Short mmCIF file of C-alpha atoms in Angstrom, two decimals:
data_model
loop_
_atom_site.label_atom_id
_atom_site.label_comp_id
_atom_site.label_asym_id
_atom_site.label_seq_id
_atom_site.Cartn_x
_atom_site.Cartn_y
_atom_site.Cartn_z
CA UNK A 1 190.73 113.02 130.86
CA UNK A 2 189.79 115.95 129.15
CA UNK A 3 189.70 119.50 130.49
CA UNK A 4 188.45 122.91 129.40
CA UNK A 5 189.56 126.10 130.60
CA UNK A 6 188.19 129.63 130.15
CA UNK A 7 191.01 132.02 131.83
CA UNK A 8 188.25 135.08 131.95
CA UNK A 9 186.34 134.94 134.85
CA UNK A 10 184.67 138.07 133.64
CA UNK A 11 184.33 140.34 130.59
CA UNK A 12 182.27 143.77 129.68
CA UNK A 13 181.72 145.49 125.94
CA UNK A 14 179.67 148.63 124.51
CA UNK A 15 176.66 147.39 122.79
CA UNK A 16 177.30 147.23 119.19
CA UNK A 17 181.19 146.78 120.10
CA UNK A 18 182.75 143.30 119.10
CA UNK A 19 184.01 140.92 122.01
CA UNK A 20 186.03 137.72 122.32
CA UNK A 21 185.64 135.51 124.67
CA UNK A 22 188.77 132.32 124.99
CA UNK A 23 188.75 129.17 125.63
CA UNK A 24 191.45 126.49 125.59
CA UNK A 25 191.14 122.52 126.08
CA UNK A 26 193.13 119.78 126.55
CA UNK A 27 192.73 116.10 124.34
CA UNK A 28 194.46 113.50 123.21
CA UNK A 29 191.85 112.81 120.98
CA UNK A 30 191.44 113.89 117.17
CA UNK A 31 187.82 113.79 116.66
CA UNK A 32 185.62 115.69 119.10
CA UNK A 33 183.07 118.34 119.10
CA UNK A 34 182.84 122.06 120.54
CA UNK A 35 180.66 123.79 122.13
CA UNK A 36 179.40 127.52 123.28
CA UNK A 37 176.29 127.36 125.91
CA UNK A 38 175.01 130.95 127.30
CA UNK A 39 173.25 130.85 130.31
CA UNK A 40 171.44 134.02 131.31
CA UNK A 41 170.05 135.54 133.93
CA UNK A 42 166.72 132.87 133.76
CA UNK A 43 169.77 130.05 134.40
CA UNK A 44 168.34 128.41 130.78
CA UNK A 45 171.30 126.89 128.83
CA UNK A 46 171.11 128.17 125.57
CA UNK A 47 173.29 126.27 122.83
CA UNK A 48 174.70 129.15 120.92
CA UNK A 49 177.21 127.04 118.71
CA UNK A 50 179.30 124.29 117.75
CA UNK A 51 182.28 122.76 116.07
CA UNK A 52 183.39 119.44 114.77
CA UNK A 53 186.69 118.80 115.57
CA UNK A 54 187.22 117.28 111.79
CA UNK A 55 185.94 121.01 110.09
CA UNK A 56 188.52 123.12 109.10
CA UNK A 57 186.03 126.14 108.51
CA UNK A 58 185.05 128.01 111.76
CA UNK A 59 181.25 127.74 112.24
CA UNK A 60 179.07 131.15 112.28
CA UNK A 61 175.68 131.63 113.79
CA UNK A 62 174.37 135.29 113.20
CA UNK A 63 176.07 137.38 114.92
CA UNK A 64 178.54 134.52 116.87
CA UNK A 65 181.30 133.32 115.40
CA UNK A 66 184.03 130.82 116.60
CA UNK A 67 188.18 131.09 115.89
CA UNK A 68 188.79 127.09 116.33
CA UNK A 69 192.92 126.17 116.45
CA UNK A 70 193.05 122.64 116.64
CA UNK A 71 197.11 122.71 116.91
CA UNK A 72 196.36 124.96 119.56
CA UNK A 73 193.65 123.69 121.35
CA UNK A 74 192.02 127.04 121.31
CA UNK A 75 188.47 127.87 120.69
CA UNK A 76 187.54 131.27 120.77
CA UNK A 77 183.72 133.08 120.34
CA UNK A 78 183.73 136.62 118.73
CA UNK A 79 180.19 137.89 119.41
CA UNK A 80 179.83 140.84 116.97
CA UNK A 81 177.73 144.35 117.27
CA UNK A 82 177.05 143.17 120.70
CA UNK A 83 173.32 143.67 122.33
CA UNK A 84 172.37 143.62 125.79
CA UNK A 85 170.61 140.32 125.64
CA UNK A 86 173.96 139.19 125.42
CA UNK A 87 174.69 139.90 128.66
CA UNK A 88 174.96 136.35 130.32
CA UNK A 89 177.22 133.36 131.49
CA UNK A 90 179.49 132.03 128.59
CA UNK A 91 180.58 128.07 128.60
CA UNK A 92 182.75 126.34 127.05
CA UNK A 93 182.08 122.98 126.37
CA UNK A 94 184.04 119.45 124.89
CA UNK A 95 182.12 116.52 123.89
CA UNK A 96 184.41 113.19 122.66
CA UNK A 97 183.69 111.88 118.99
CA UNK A 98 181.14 108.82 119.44
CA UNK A 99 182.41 106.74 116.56
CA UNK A 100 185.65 106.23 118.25
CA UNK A 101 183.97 104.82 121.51
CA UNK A 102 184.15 108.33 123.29
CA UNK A 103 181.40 109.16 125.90
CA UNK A 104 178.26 111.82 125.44
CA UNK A 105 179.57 113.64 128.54
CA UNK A 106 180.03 117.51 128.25
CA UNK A 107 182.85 118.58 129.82
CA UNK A 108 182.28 122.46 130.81
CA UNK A 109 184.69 124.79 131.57
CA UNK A 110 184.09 127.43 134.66
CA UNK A 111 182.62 129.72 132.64
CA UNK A 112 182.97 133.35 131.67
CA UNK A 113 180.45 136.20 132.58
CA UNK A 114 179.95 138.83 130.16
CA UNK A 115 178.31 142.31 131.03
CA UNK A 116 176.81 144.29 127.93
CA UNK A 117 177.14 147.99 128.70
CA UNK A 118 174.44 150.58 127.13
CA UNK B 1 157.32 122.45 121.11
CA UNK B 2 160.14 120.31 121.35
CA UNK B 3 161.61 120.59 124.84
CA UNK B 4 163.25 118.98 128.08
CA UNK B 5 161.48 119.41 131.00
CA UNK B 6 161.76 119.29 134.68
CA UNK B 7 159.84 119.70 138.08
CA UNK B 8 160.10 120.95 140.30
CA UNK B 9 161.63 124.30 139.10
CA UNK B 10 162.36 125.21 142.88
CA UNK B 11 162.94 123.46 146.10
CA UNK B 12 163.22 123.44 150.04
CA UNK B 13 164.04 120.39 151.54
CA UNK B 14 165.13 119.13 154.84
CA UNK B 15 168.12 116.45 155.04
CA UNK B 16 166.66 113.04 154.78
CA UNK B 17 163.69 113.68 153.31
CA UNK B 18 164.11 111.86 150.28
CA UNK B 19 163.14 113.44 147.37
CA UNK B 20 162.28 113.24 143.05
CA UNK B 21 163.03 115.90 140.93
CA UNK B 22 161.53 114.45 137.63
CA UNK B 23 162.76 114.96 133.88
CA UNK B 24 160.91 114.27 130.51
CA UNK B 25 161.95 115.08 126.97
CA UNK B 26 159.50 114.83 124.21
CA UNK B 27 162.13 114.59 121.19
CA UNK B 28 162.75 110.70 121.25
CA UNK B 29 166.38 111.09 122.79
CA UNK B 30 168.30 107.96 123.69
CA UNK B 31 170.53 110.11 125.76
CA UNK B 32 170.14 111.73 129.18
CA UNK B 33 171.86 113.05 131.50
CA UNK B 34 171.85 115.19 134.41
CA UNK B 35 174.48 117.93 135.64
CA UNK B 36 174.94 119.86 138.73
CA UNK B 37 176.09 123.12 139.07
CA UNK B 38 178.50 124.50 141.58
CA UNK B 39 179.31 128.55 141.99
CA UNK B 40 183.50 128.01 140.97
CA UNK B 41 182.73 124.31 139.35
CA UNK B 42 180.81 124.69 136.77
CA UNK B 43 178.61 121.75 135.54
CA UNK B 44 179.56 118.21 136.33
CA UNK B 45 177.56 115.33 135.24
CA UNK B 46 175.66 113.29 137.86
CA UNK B 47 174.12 110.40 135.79
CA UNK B 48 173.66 109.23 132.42
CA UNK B 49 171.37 106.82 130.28
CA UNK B 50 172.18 105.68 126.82
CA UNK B 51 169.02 104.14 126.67
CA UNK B 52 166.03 102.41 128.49
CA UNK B 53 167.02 100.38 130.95
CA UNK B 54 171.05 101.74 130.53
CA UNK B 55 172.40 103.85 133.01
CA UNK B 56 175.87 104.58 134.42
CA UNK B 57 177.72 106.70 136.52
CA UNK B 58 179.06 110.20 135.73
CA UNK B 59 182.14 111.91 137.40
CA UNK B 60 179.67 112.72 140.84
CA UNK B 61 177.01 109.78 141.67
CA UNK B 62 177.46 109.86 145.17
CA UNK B 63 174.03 110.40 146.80
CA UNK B 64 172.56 110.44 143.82
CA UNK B 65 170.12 107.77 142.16
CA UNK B 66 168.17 107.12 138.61
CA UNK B 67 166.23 105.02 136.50
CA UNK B 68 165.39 104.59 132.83
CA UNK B 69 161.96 102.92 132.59
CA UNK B 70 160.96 104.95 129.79
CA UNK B 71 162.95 106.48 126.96
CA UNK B 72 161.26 110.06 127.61
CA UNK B 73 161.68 110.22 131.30
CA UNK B 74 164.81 110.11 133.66
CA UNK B 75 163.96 111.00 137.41
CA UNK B 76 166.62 111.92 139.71
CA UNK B 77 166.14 110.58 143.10
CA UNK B 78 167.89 111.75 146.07
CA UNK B 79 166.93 109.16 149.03
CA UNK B 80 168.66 111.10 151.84
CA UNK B 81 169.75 114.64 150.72
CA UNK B 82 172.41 116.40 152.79
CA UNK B 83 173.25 119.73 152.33
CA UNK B 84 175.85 119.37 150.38
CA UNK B 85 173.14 118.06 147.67
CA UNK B 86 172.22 122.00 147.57
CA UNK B 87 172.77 122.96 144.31
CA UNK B 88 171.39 124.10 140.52
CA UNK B 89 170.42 120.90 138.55
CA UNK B 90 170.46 120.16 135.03
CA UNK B 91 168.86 117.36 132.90
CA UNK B 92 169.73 117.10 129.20
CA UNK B 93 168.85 114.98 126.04
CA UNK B 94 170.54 114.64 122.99
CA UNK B 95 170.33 112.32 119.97
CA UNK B 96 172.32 109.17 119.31
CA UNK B 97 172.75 109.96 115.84
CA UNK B 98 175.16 107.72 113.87
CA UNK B 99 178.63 109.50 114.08
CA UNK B 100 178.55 113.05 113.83
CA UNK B 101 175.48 114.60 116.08
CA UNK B 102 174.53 114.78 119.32
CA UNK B 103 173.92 118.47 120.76
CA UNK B 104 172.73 118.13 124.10
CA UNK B 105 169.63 120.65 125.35
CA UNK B 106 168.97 121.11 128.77
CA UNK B 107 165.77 121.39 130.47
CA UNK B 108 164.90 124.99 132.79
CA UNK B 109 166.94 123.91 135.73
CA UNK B 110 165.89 122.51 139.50
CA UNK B 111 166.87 124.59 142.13
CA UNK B 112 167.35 122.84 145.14
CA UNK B 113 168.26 123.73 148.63
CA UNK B 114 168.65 121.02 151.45
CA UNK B 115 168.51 122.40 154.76
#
């Protein structure tokens, strides 16, 4: 089975300062997506990126960006000139590859909160 | 707006009572599922329904029950709640795209708490 881990409980920036938040998982499987969820204070999951497994490139939304290692199993999100609406829950999130039978389940890991510090 | 949605966004219970808490997307999902979430556990899927009339079991059914009459709703029916049943809940639809897609989204949330 798969598993996710984020190994930072917690994490605080300055606004406008740059911050990395890790995550590592564990497949045998080749194709699979990524994910980054927020959840803030309002408990809303809020899809803030993803990654196919099969992408080399690292996929950028705004000001979010991801560092995906496939050898590694690492997937990383830099959140750049940090605001404090970014202050919120961080998860990490594994979804298996449909065309090769896998299931639609998300598997989350424990999640990482980030404070956003004026 | 395209959206999931649930209801009740709050709720106090006592054990046995047996309760809905009701979920509807308006995107023309195939998928749904719903997730609970634990302080120290993070989300865990409950349920899940590929399509009408298809549902299985995700990693923690016990206690739990659904239905897929319709392809835009997916109740979640607790028929004798315990407190242990007190948690955040999640319902989520996604897309069954032909290989590559799929993001789930997530409705508000259900807040329940079983006394």
């Amino acid at each position: 089975a798969q598993t996710v881990t984020q190994s930072q409980p917690e994490m605080s920036v300055q606004e406008a300062e740059t911050v990395t938040l890790s995550c590592t998982y564990d497949t045998s499987e080749s194709d699979y997506y990524l994910f980054w969820y927020k959840q803030p204070p309002s408990r809303q999951m809020i899809l803030v990126i993803r990654q196919e497994a099969y992408k080399q490139q690292n996929a950028t939304e705004n000001r979010f960006s991801v560092n995906f290692q496939k050898a590694a199993k690492s997937f990383s999100l830099k959140i750049s000139d940090s605001q404090l609406g970014d202050a919120a829950m961080y998860f990490c999130a594994y979804r298996s590859d449909l065309t090769q039978g896998g299931s639609e389940k998300l598997v989350f890991g424990k999640g990482t909160k980030l404070t956003v510090n004026p | 707006e395209a959206q999931v949605t649930q209801n009740p966004r709050y709720l106090i219970t006592v054990t046995g009572k047996k309760l809905t808490v009701t979920c509807s997307q308006n995107m023309n999902h195939e998928y749904m599922s719903w997730y609970r979430q634990d302080p120290g556990l993070g989300l865990r899927q409950i349920y899940y329904s590929m399509n009408v009339e298809v549902t299985d079991k995700g990693d923690v059914p016990e206690g739990y029950k659904v239905s897929r009459k319709e392809k835009r709703n997916f109740p979640l029916i607790l028929e004798s709640p315990s407190p242990n049943q007190t948690s955040l809940y999640f319902c989520a639809s996604s897309p069954r795209l032909a290989g590559r897609k799929g993001t789930q989204y997530f409705g508000p949330g259900t807040r329940l708490l079983v006394l």
